[in-house]
Amino acid sequence: MNKMHQLHHIEYMPTGELFAEQRDHWATPYRFNGKELDEETGLYYYGARYYTPELGIWLSVDPLSDKYPSMSAFMYCAGNPVVLVDPDGREIVVVGAVSQSYVKSYLKEHFGNSKSFKVTNSGEVKIN
């Protein structure tokens, strides 16, 4: 009987902070959301900006923040990293089998009725 051997096991807090890690001699450089962790700074680089998992925020202003002035320009995934992801630091994307109506109601509840929210077929959240 063949046995499987686990090389690397990582568990994260919802914001990407490391919770638990077990590994053999091999370790992947790709961590939370498939991004590389800079071991010296403890930051993830997403392409558009840097993210700090300890605080759960971006370290620079969202380049598209003028589209949603009622939200913090530093907030990661509209404050809901369990249901939403931000692949490059510029857009929020719905993951898994979460309903579009749930995401829309969550955003309206937390950020008011000043903007309308739409979830595309690919899961991208559009803010008008």
mmCIF file of N, CA and C in Angstrom:
data_model
loop_
_atom_site.group_PDB
_atom_site.id
_atom_site.type_symbol
_atom_site.label_atom_id
_atom_site.label_comp_id
_atom_site.label_asym_id
_atom_site.label_seq_id
_atom_site.Cartn_x
_atom_site.Cartn_y
_atom_site.Cartn_z
ATOM 1 N N MET A 1 0.844 -1.174 0.000
ATOM 2 C CA MET A 1 0.000 0.000 0.000
ATOM 3 C C MET A 1 0.895 1.244 0.000
ATOM 4 N N ASN A 2 0.608 2.163 -0.884
ATOM 5 C CA ASN A 2 1.364 3.415 -0.946
ATOM 6 C C ASN A 2 0.869 4.386 0.109
ATOM 7 N N LYS A 3 1.794 5.040 0.753
ATOM 8 C CA LYS A 3 1.431 6.050 1.744
ATOM 9 C C LYS A 3 1.726 7.427 1.173
ATOM 10 N N MET A 4 0.829 8.341 1.435
ATOM 11 C CA MET A 4 1.033 9.732 1.030
ATOM 12 C C MET A 4 1.805 10.430 2.144
ATOM 13 N N HIS A 5 2.705 11.302 1.757
ATOM 14 C CA HIS A 5 3.496 12.048 2.731
ATOM 15 C C HIS A 5 3.233 13.533 2.527
ATOM 16 N N GLN A 6 2.768 14.180 3.543
ATOM 17 C CA GLN A 6 2.482 15.609 3.470
ATOM 18 C C GLN A 6 3.783 16.386 3.610
ATOM 19 N N LEU A 7 4.060 17.252 2.622
ATOM 20 C CA LEU A 7 5.293 18.022 2.641
ATOM 21 C C LEU A 7 5.161 19.348 3.366
ATOM 22 N N HIS A 8 3.997 19.969 3.231
ATOM 23 C CA HIS A 8 3.840 21.314 3.787
ATOM 24 C C HIS A 8 2.367 21.534 4.125
ATOM 25 N N HIS A 9 2.095 21.942 5.338
ATOM 26 C CA HIS A 9 0.733 22.214 5.800
ATOM 27 C C HIS A 9 0.723 23.604 6.419
ATOM 28 N N ILE A 10 -0.165 24.472 5.915
ATOM 29 C CA ILE A 10 -0.243 25.843 6.419
ATOM 30 C C ILE A 10 -1.698 26.173 6.730
ATOM 31 N N GLU A 11 -1.932 26.800 7.872
ATOM 32 C CA GLU A 11 -3.260 27.309 8.229
ATOM 33 C C GLU A 11 -3.130 28.800 8.511
ATOM 34 N N TYR A 12 -4.149 29.553 8.061
ATOM 35 C CA TYR A 12 -4.129 31.007 8.207
ATOM 36 C C TYR A 12 -5.327 31.510 8.992
ATOM 37 N N MET A 13 -5.167 32.666 9.593
ATOM 38 C CA MET A 13 -6.288 33.421 10.142
ATOM 39 C C MET A 13 -7.014 34.022 8.932
ATOM 40 N N PRO A 14 -8.255 34.511 9.080
ATOM 41 C CA PRO A 14 -8.985 35.054 7.928
ATOM 42 C C PRO A 14 -8.254 36.170 7.176
ATOM 43 N N THR A 15 -7.421 36.940 7.856
ATOM 44 C CA THR A 15 -6.720 38.047 7.199
ATOM 45 C C THR A 15 -5.388 37.643 6.592
ATOM 46 N N GLY A 16 -5.002 36.368 6.714
ATOM 47 C CA GLY A 16 -3.761 35.895 6.122
ATOM 48 C C GLY A 16 -2.610 35.748 7.092
ATOM 49 N N GLU A 17 -2.834 36.075 8.342
ATOM 50 C CA GLU A 17 -1.779 35.898 9.341
ATOM 51 C C GLU A 17 -1.580 34.403 9.577
ATOM 52 N N LEU A 18 -0.334 33.971 9.674
ATOM 53 C CA LEU A 18 -0.017 32.561 9.864
ATOM 54 C C LEU A 18 -0.553 32.068 11.204
ATOM 55 N N PHE A 19 -1.292 30.959 11.174
ATOM 56 C CA PHE A 19 -1.852 30.357 12.382
ATOM 57 C C PHE A 19 -1.042 29.126 12.783
ATOM 58 N N ALA A 20 -0.768 28.256 11.804
ATOM 59 C CA ALA A 20 -0.004 27.038 12.076
ATOM 60 C C ALA A 20 0.715 26.608 10.807
ATOM 61 N N GLU A 21 1.887 26.018 10.988
ATOM 62 C CA GLU A 21 2.654 25.540 9.833
ATOM 63 C C GLU A 21 3.442 24.307 10.228
ATOM 64 N N GLN A 22 3.402 23.293 9.362
ATOM 65 C CA GLN A 22 4.204 22.079 9.528
ATOM 66 C C GLN A 22 4.835 21.787 8.180
ATOM 67 N N ARG A 23 6.124 21.460 8.199
ATOM 68 C CA ARG A 23 6.775 21.156 6.930
ATOM 69 C C ARG A 23 8.000 20.280 7.138
ATOM 70 N N ASP A 24 8.360 19.593 6.059
ATOM 71 C CA ASP A 24 9.619 18.856 6.023
ATOM 72 C C ASP A 24 10.693 19.812 5.525
ATOM 73 N N HIS A 25 11.602 19.313 4.782
ATOM 74 C CA HIS A 25 12.690 20.127 4.251
ATOM 75 C C HIS A 25 12.220 21.071 3.146
ATOM 76 N N TRP A 26 11.105 20.774 2.509
ATOM 77 C CA TRP A 26 10.614 21.572 1.386
ATOM 78 C C TRP A 26 9.568 22.568 1.868
ATOM 79 N N ALA A 27 9.618 23.774 1.338
ATOM 80 C CA ALA A 27 8.616 24.793 1.664
ATOM 81 C C ALA A 27 8.336 25.617 0.418
ATOM 82 N N THR A 28 7.093 25.897 0.183
ATOM 83 C CA THR A 28 6.727 26.717 -0.967
ATOM 84 C C THR A 28 6.869 28.198 -0.630
ATOM 85 N N PRO A 29 7.310 29.002 -1.590
ATOM 86 C CA PRO A 29 7.365 30.444 -1.343
ATOM 87 C C PRO A 29 5.986 31.094 -1.442
ATOM 88 N N TYR A 30 5.028 30.372 -2.026
ATOM 89 C CA TYR A 30 3.688 30.927 -2.226
ATOM 90 C C TYR A 30 2.829 30.652 -1.004
ATOM 91 N N ARG A 31 2.251 31.691 -0.479
ATOM 92 C CA ARG A 31 1.512 31.580 0.771
ATOM 93 C C ARG A 31 0.069 32.012 0.594
ATOM 94 N N PHE A 32 -0.426 32.825 1.510
ATOM 95 C CA PHE A 32 -1.812 33.282 1.542
ATOM 96 C C PHE A 32 -2.236 33.827 0.178
ATOM 97 N N ASN A 33 -3.339 33.323 -0.350
ATOM 98 C CA ASN A 33 -3.879 33.725 -1.652
ATOM 99 C C ASN A 33 -2.902 33.513 -2.799
ATOM 100 N N GLY A 34 -1.946 32.615 -2.629
ATOM 101 C CA GLY A 34 -1.005 32.316 -3.701
ATOM 102 C C GLY A 34 0.059 33.370 -3.913
ATOM 103 N N LYS A 35 0.237 34.250 -2.958
ATOM 104 C CA LYS A 35 1.236 35.317 -3.070
ATOM 105 C C LYS A 35 2.492 34.944 -2.289
ATOM 106 N N GLU A 36 3.620 35.496 -2.734
ATOM 107 C CA GLU A 36 4.874 35.255 -2.028
ATOM 108 C C GLU A 36 4.977 36.162 -0.813
ATOM 109 N N LEU A 37 5.371 35.571 0.294
ATOM 110 C CA LEU A 37 5.578 36.330 1.526
ATOM 111 C C LEU A 37 7.023 36.801 1.570
ATOM 112 N N ASP A 38 7.223 38.095 1.757
ATOM 113 C CA ASP A 38 8.564 38.641 1.952
ATOM 114 C C ASP A 38 8.936 38.374 3.406
ATOM 115 N N GLU A 39 9.833 37.429 3.625
ATOM 116 C CA GLU A 39 10.198 37.005 4.981
ATOM 117 C C GLU A 39 10.797 38.146 5.805
ATOM 118 N N GLU A 40 11.492 39.068 5.163
ATOM 119 C CA GLU A 40 12.129 40.171 5.892
ATOM 120 C C GLU A 40 11.119 41.176 6.423
ATOM 121 N N THR A 41 10.105 41.497 5.621
ATOM 122 C CA THR A 41 9.128 42.514 6.031
ATOM 123 C C THR A 41 7.840 41.920 6.567
ATOM 124 N N GLY A 42 7.542 40.658 6.221
ATOM 125 C CA GLY A 42 6.280 40.046 6.621
ATOM 126 C C GLY A 42 5.108 40.521 5.782
ATOM 127 N N LEU A 43 5.390 41.089 4.604
ATOM 128 C CA LEU A 43 4.346 41.631 3.730
ATOM 129 C C LEU A 43 4.160 40.756 2.498
ATOM 130 N N TYR A 44 2.956 40.823 1.939
ATOM 131 C CA TYR A 44 2.652 40.179 0.668
ATOM 132 C C TYR A 44 2.567 41.254 -0.405
ATOM 133 N N TYR A 45 3.137 40.966 -1.588
ATOM 134 C CA TYR A 45 3.024 41.904 -2.708
ATOM 135 C C TYR A 45 1.995 41.362 -3.688
ATOM 136 N N TYR A 46 0.971 42.156 -3.967
ATOM 137 C CA TYR A 46 -0.132 41.726 -4.817
ATOM 138 C C TYR A 46 -0.065 42.294 -6.227
ATOM 139 N N GLY A 47 0.930 43.064 -6.551
ATOM 140 C CA GLY A 47 1.033 43.646 -7.886
ATOM 141 C C GLY A 47 0.734 45.128 -7.884
ATOM 142 N N ALA A 48 -0.384 45.518 -7.297
ATOM 143 C CA ALA A 48 -0.752 46.934 -7.231
ATOM 144 C C ALA A 48 -0.295 47.573 -5.921
ATOM 145 N N ARG A 49 -0.160 46.752 -4.875
ATOM 146 C CA ARG A 49 0.235 47.299 -3.573
ATOM 147 C C ARG A 49 0.594 46.182 -2.599
ATOM 148 N N TYR A 50 1.137 46.576 -1.444
ATOM 149 C CA TYR A 50 1.557 45.625 -0.411
ATOM 150 C C TYR A 50 0.457 45.453 0.633
ATOM 151 N N TYR A 51 0.398 44.238 1.201
ATOM 152 C CA TYR A 51 -0.622 43.872 2.181
ATOM 153 C C TYR A 51 0.056 43.364 3.448
ATOM 154 N N THR A 52 -0.441 43.802 4.612
ATOM 155 C CA THR A 52 0.072 43.311 5.886
ATOM 156 C C THR A 52 -0.977 42.419 6.551
ATOM 157 N N PRO A 53 -0.685 41.122 6.714
ATOM 158 C CA PRO A 53 -1.672 40.210 7.291
ATOM 159 C C PRO A 53 -1.937 40.440 8.774
ATOM 160 N N GLU A 54 -0.986 40.983 9.509
ATOM 161 C CA GLU A 54 -1.206 41.227 10.937
ATOM 162 C C GLU A 54 -2.303 42.262 11.159
ATOM 163 N N LEU A 55 -2.356 43.270 10.305
ATOM 164 C CA LEU A 55 -3.374 44.317 10.428
ATOM 165 C C LEU A 55 -4.573 44.069 9.523
ATOM 166 N N GLY A 56 -4.397 43.245 8.490
ATOM 167 C CA GLY A 56 -5.484 42.964 7.557
ATOM 168 C C GLY A 56 -5.811 44.140 6.656
ATOM 169 N N ILE A 57 -4.798 44.940 6.316
ATOM 170 C CA ILE A 57 -5.027 46.108 5.458
ATOM 171 C C ILE A 57 -3.910 46.235 4.426
ATOM 172 N N TRP A 58 -4.201 47.031 3.397
ATOM 173 C CA TRP A 58 -3.188 47.414 2.415
ATOM 174 C C TRP A 58 -2.346 48.529 3.011
ATOM 175 N N LEU A 59 -1.107 48.667 2.567
ATOM 176 C CA LEU A 59 -0.234 49.714 3.087
ATOM 177 C C LEU A 59 -0.244 50.975 2.228
ATOM 178 N N SER A 60 -0.968 50.946 1.123
ATOM 179 C CA SER A 60 -1.095 52.137 0.284
ATOM 180 C C SER A 60 -2.547 52.268 -0.165
ATOM 181 N N VAL A 61 -2.866 53.419 -0.677
ATOM 182 C CA VAL A 61 -4.239 53.717 -1.095
ATOM 183 C C VAL A 61 -4.615 52.889 -2.321
ATOM 184 N N ASP A 62 -5.845 52.406 -2.347
ATOM 185 C CA ASP A 62 -6.377 51.688 -3.493
ATOM 186 C C ASP A 62 -6.369 52.612 -4.704
ATOM 187 N N PRO A 63 -5.763 52.203 -5.828
ATOM 188 C CA PRO A 63 -5.739 53.072 -7.002
ATOM 189 C C PRO A 63 -7.127 53.359 -7.574
ATOM 190 N N LEU A 64 -8.118 52.578 -7.189
ATOM 191 C CA LEU A 64 -9.485 52.791 -7.673
ATOM 192 C C LEU A 64 -10.410 53.302 -6.569
ATOM 193 N N SER A 65 -9.859 53.872 -5.513
ATOM 194 C CA SER A 65 -10.660 54.278 -4.352
ATOM 195 C C SER A 65 -11.674 55.376 -4.657
ATOM 196 N N ASP A 66 -11.485 56.131 -5.720
ATOM 197 C CA ASP A 66 -12.462 57.170 -6.057
ATOM 198 C C ASP A 66 -13.805 56.582 -6.457
ATOM 199 N N LYS A 67 -13.847 55.298 -6.801
ATOM 200 C CA LYS A 67 -15.104 54.638 -7.166
ATOM 201 C C LYS A 67 -15.967 54.313 -5.950
ATOM 202 N N TYR A 68 -15.379 54.274 -4.763
ATOM 203 C CA TYR A 68 -16.139 53.937 -3.557
ATOM 204 C C TYR A 68 -15.642 54.768 -2.373
ATOM 205 N N PRO A 69 -15.997 56.040 -2.337
ATOM 206 C CA PRO A 69 -15.509 56.922 -1.269
ATOM 207 C C PRO A 69 -16.012 56.574 0.129
ATOM 208 N N SER A 70 -17.081 55.795 0.243
ATOM 209 C CA SER A 70 -17.591 55.445 1.571
ATOM 210 C C SER A 70 -16.785 54.329 2.232
ATOM 211 N N MET A 71 -15.899 53.643 1.482
ATOM 212 C CA MET A 71 -15.055 52.580 2.031
ATOM 213 C C MET A 71 -13.650 53.106 2.264
ATOM 214 N N SER A 72 -12.968 52.543 3.229
ATOM 215 C CA SER A 72 -11.565 52.887 3.453
ATOM 216 C C SER A 72 -10.733 52.422 2.261
ATOM 217 N N ALA A 73 -9.851 53.253 1.801
ATOM 218 C CA ALA A 73 -8.985 52.923 0.665
ATOM 219 C C ALA A 73 -7.898 51.918 1.039
ATOM 220 N N PHE A 74 -7.814 51.553 2.319
ATOM 221 C CA PHE A 74 -6.813 50.603 2.796
ATOM 222 C C PHE A 74 -7.421 49.256 3.184
ATOM 223 N N MET A 75 -8.740 49.152 3.209
ATOM 224 C CA MET A 75 -9.444 47.954 3.665
ATOM 225 C C MET A 75 -9.249 46.795 2.690
ATOM 226 N N TYR A 76 -8.998 45.610 3.225
ATOM 227 C CA TYR A 76 -8.860 44.410 2.409
ATOM 228 C C TYR A 76 -10.219 43.736 2.268
ATOM 229 N N CYS A 77 -10.670 43.531 1.057
ATOM 230 C CA CYS A 77 -11.896 42.787 0.740
ATOM 231 C C CYS A 77 -13.132 43.318 1.451
ATOM 232 N N ALA A 78 -13.261 44.616 1.526
ATOM 233 C CA ALA A 78 -14.429 45.250 2.145
ATOM 234 C C ALA A 78 -14.659 44.734 3.562
ATOM 235 N N GLY A 79 -13.592 44.299 4.220
ATOM 236 C CA GLY A 79 -13.692 43.822 5.595
ATOM 237 C C GLY A 79 -14.210 42.406 5.731
ATOM 238 N N ASN A 80 -14.301 41.651 4.634
ATOM 239 C CA ASN A 80 -14.817 40.285 4.692
ATOM 240 C C ASN A 80 -13.895 39.333 3.927
ATOM 241 N N PRO A 81 -12.717 38.999 4.472
ATOM 242 C CA PRO A 81 -11.769 38.151 3.749
ATOM 243 C C PRO A 81 -12.140 36.673 3.694
ATOM 244 N N VAL A 82 -13.215 36.276 4.349
ATOM 245 C CA VAL A 82 -13.649 34.883 4.293
ATOM 246 C C VAL A 82 -14.420 34.612 3.004
ATOM 247 N N VAL A 83 -15.215 35.574 2.562
ATOM 248 C CA VAL A 83 -16.072 35.414 1.389
ATOM 249 C C VAL A 83 -15.473 36.065 0.143
ATOM 250 N N LEU A 84 -14.656 37.097 0.334
ATOM 251 C CA LEU A 84 -14.131 37.870 -0.789
ATOM 252 C C LEU A 84 -12.607 37.768 -0.857
ATOM 253 N N VAL A 85 -12.045 37.909 -2.061
ATOM 254 C CA VAL A 85 -10.597 37.991 -2.248
ATOM 255 C C VAL A 85 -10.288 39.194 -3.129
ATOM 256 N N ASP A 86 -9.048 39.611 -3.100
ATOM 257 C CA ASP A 86 -8.575 40.713 -3.939
ATOM 258 C C ASP A 86 -7.284 40.236 -4.590
ATOM 259 N N PRO A 87 -7.366 39.673 -5.805
ATOM 260 C CA PRO A 87 -6.214 39.004 -6.405
ATOM 261 C C PRO A 87 -4.999 39.882 -6.675
ATOM 262 N N ASP A 88 -5.201 41.168 -6.950
ATOM 263 C CA ASP A 88 -4.057 42.011 -7.299
ATOM 264 C C ASP A 88 -4.027 43.354 -6.583
ATOM 265 N N GLY A 89 -4.915 43.562 -5.618
ATOM 266 C CA GLY A 89 -4.940 44.833 -4.897
ATOM 267 C C GLY A 89 -5.783 45.894 -5.558
ATOM 268 N N ARG A 90 -6.524 45.509 -6.614
ATOM 269 C CA ARG A 90 -7.331 46.494 -7.329
ATOM 270 C C ARG A 90 -8.805 46.140 -7.440
ATOM 271 N N GLU A 91 -9.187 44.904 -7.158
ATOM 272 C CA GLU A 91 -10.593 44.543 -7.300
ATOM 273 C C GLU A 91 -10.973 43.465 -6.301
ATOM 274 N N ILE A 92 -12.243 43.480 -5.916
ATOM 275 C CA ILE A 92 -12.771 42.481 -4.994
ATOM 276 C C ILE A 92 -13.460 41.405 -5.821
ATOM 277 N N VAL A 93 -13.221 40.136 -5.471
ATOM 278 C CA VAL A 93 -13.807 39.015 -6.196
ATOM 279 C C VAL A 93 -14.475 38.084 -5.193
ATOM 280 N N VAL A 94 -15.681 37.613 -5.535
ATOM 281 C CA VAL A 94 -16.424 36.663 -4.710
ATOM 282 C C VAL A 94 -15.858 35.266 -4.949
ATOM 283 N N VAL A 95 -15.652 34.498 -3.872
ATOM 284 C CA VAL A 95 -15.129 33.138 -4.005
ATOM 285 C C VAL A 95 -16.150 32.127 -3.514
ATOM 286 N N GLY A 96 -16.022 30.915 -4.007
ATOM 287 C CA GLY A 96 -16.879 29.837 -3.541
ATOM 288 C C GLY A 96 -18.313 29.970 -4.006
ATOM 289 N N ALA A 97 -19.183 29.324 -3.264
ATOM 290 C CA ALA A 97 -20.590 29.254 -3.636
ATOM 291 C C ALA A 97 -21.435 30.301 -2.920
ATOM 292 N N VAL A 98 -20.841 31.425 -2.616
ATOM 293 C CA VAL A 98 -21.561 32.488 -1.924
ATOM 294 C C VAL A 98 -22.507 33.156 -2.912
ATOM 295 N N SER A 99 -23.715 33.438 -2.474
ATOM 296 C CA SER A 99 -24.683 34.048 -3.383
ATOM 297 C C SER A 99 -24.376 35.517 -3.611
ATOM 298 N N GLN A 100 -24.696 35.979 -4.811
ATOM 299 C CA GLN A 100 -24.501 37.384 -5.155
ATOM 300 C C GLN A 100 -25.351 38.277 -4.272
ATOM 301 N N SER A 101 -26.552 37.825 -3.941
ATOM 302 C CA SER A 101 -27.430 38.650 -3.107
ATOM 303 C C SER A 101 -26.841 38.835 -1.711
ATOM 304 N N TYR A 102 -26.170 37.796 -1.180
ATOM 305 C CA TYR A 102 -25.524 37.927 0.128
ATOM 306 C C TYR A 102 -24.435 38.997 0.079
ATOM 307 N N VAL A 103 -23.604 38.950 -0.945
ATOM 308 C CA VAL A 103 -22.503 39.909 -1.069
ATOM 309 C C VAL A 103 -23.044 41.319 -1.221
ATOM 310 N N LYS A 104 -24.056 41.501 -2.056
ATOM 311 C CA LYS A 104 -24.646 42.834 -2.247
ATOM 312 C C LYS A 104 -25.230 43.363 -0.940
ATOM 313 N N SER A 105 -25.950 42.516 -0.208
ATOM 314 C CA SER A 105 -26.552 42.974 1.050
ATOM 315 C C SER A 105 -25.472 43.277 2.091
ATOM 316 N N TYR A 106 -24.404 42.483 2.121
ATOM 317 C CA TYR A 106 -23.290 42.746 3.043
ATOM 318 C C TYR A 106 -22.665 44.109 2.752
ATOM 319 N N LEU A 107 -22.380 44.383 1.490
ATOM 320 C CA LEU A 107 -21.757 45.655 1.118
ATOM 321 C C LEU A 107 -22.674 46.833 1.414
ATOM 322 N N LYS A 108 -23.959 46.699 1.113
ATOM 323 C CA LYS A 108 -24.905 47.788 1.392
ATOM 324 C C LYS A 108 -25.035 48.032 2.893
ATOM 325 N N GLU A 109 -25.075 46.957 3.663
ATOM 326 C CA GLU A 109 -25.199 47.076 5.122
ATOM 327 C C GLU A 109 -24.004 47.812 5.727
ATOM 328 N N HIS A 110 -22.820 47.524 5.222
ATOM 329 C CA HIS A 110 -21.612 48.114 5.796
ATOM 330 C C HIS A 110 -21.196 49.437 5.176
ATOM 331 N N PHE A 111 -21.639 49.713 3.960
ATOM 332 C CA PHE A 111 -21.158 50.909 3.278
ATOM 333 C C PHE A 111 -22.263 51.815 2.764
ATOM 334 N N GLY A 112 -23.505 51.520 3.104
ATOM 335 C CA GLY A 112 -24.599 52.425 2.787
ATOM 336 C C GLY A 112 -25.158 52.276 1.385
ATOM 337 N N ASN A 113 -26.122 53.140 1.089
ATOM 338 C CA ASN A 113 -26.828 53.089 -0.187
ATOM 339 C C ASN A 113 -26.323 54.116 -1.192
ATOM 340 N N SER A 114 -25.196 54.749 -0.911
ATOM 341 C CA SER A 114 -24.700 55.781 -1.817
ATOM 342 C C SER A 114 -24.176 55.201 -3.127
ATOM 343 N N LYS A 115 -23.851 53.918 -3.152
ATOM 344 C CA LYS A 115 -23.336 53.258 -4.354
ATOM 345 C C LYS A 115 -24.128 51.988 -4.609
ATOM 346 N N SER A 116 -24.126 51.541 -5.873
ATOM 347 C CA SER A 116 -24.739 50.255 -6.186
ATOM 348 C C SER A 116 -23.627 49.249 -6.460
ATOM 349 N N PHE A 117 -23.883 47.997 -6.122
ATOM 350 C CA PHE A 117 -22.895 46.944 -6.251
ATOM 351 C C PHE A 117 -23.423 45.876 -7.190
ATOM 352 N N LYS A 118 -22.555 45.351 -8.054
ATOM 353 C CA LYS A 118 -22.922 44.301 -8.997
ATOM 354 C C LYS A 118 -21.838 43.233 -8.953
ATOM 355 N N VAL A 119 -22.233 41.971 -9.001
ATOM 356 C CA VAL A 119 -21.285 40.869 -9.049
ATOM 357 C C VAL A 119 -21.367 40.261 -10.441
ATOM 358 N N THR A 120 -20.248 40.260 -11.181
ATOM 359 C CA THR A 120 -20.227 39.727 -12.538
ATOM 360 C C THR A 120 -20.218 38.203 -12.510
ATOM 361 N N ASN A 121 -20.390 37.580 -13.671
ATOM 362 C CA ASN A 121 -20.374 36.118 -13.766
ATOM 363 C C ASN A 121 -19.039 35.527 -13.322
ATOM 364 N N SER A 122 -17.956 36.279 -13.480
ATOM 365 C CA SER A 122 -16.640 35.790 -13.058
ATOM 366 C C SER A 122 -16.388 36.015 -11.572
ATOM 367 N N GLY A 123 -17.354 36.658 -10.867
ATOM 368 C CA GLY A 123 -17.230 36.871 -9.436
ATOM 369 C C GLY A 123 -16.691 38.227 -9.047
ATOM 370 N N GLU A 124 -16.342 39.065 -10.017
ATOM 371 C CA GLU A 124 -15.796 40.393 -9.718
ATOM 372 C C GLU A 124 -16.895 41.311 -9.200
ATOM 373 N N VAL A 125 -16.598 42.053 -8.146
ATOM 374 C CA VAL A 125 -17.551 43.000 -7.574
ATOM 375 C C VAL A 125 -17.328 44.355 -8.228
ATOM 376 N N LYS A 126 -18.362 44.864 -8.880
ATOM 377 C CA LYS A 126 -18.305 46.178 -9.529
ATOM 378 C C LYS A 126 -19.056 47.169 -8.662
ATOM 379 N N ILE A 127 -18.460 48.323 -8.439
ATOM 380 C CA ILE A 127 -19.070 49.367 -7.623
ATOM 381 C C ILE A 127 -19.362 50.556 -8.516
ATOM 382 N N ASN A 128 -20.629 50.959 -8.566
ATOM 383 C CA ASN A 128 -21.028 52.099 -9.404
ATOM 384 C C ASN A 128 -21.317 53.305 -8.547
#
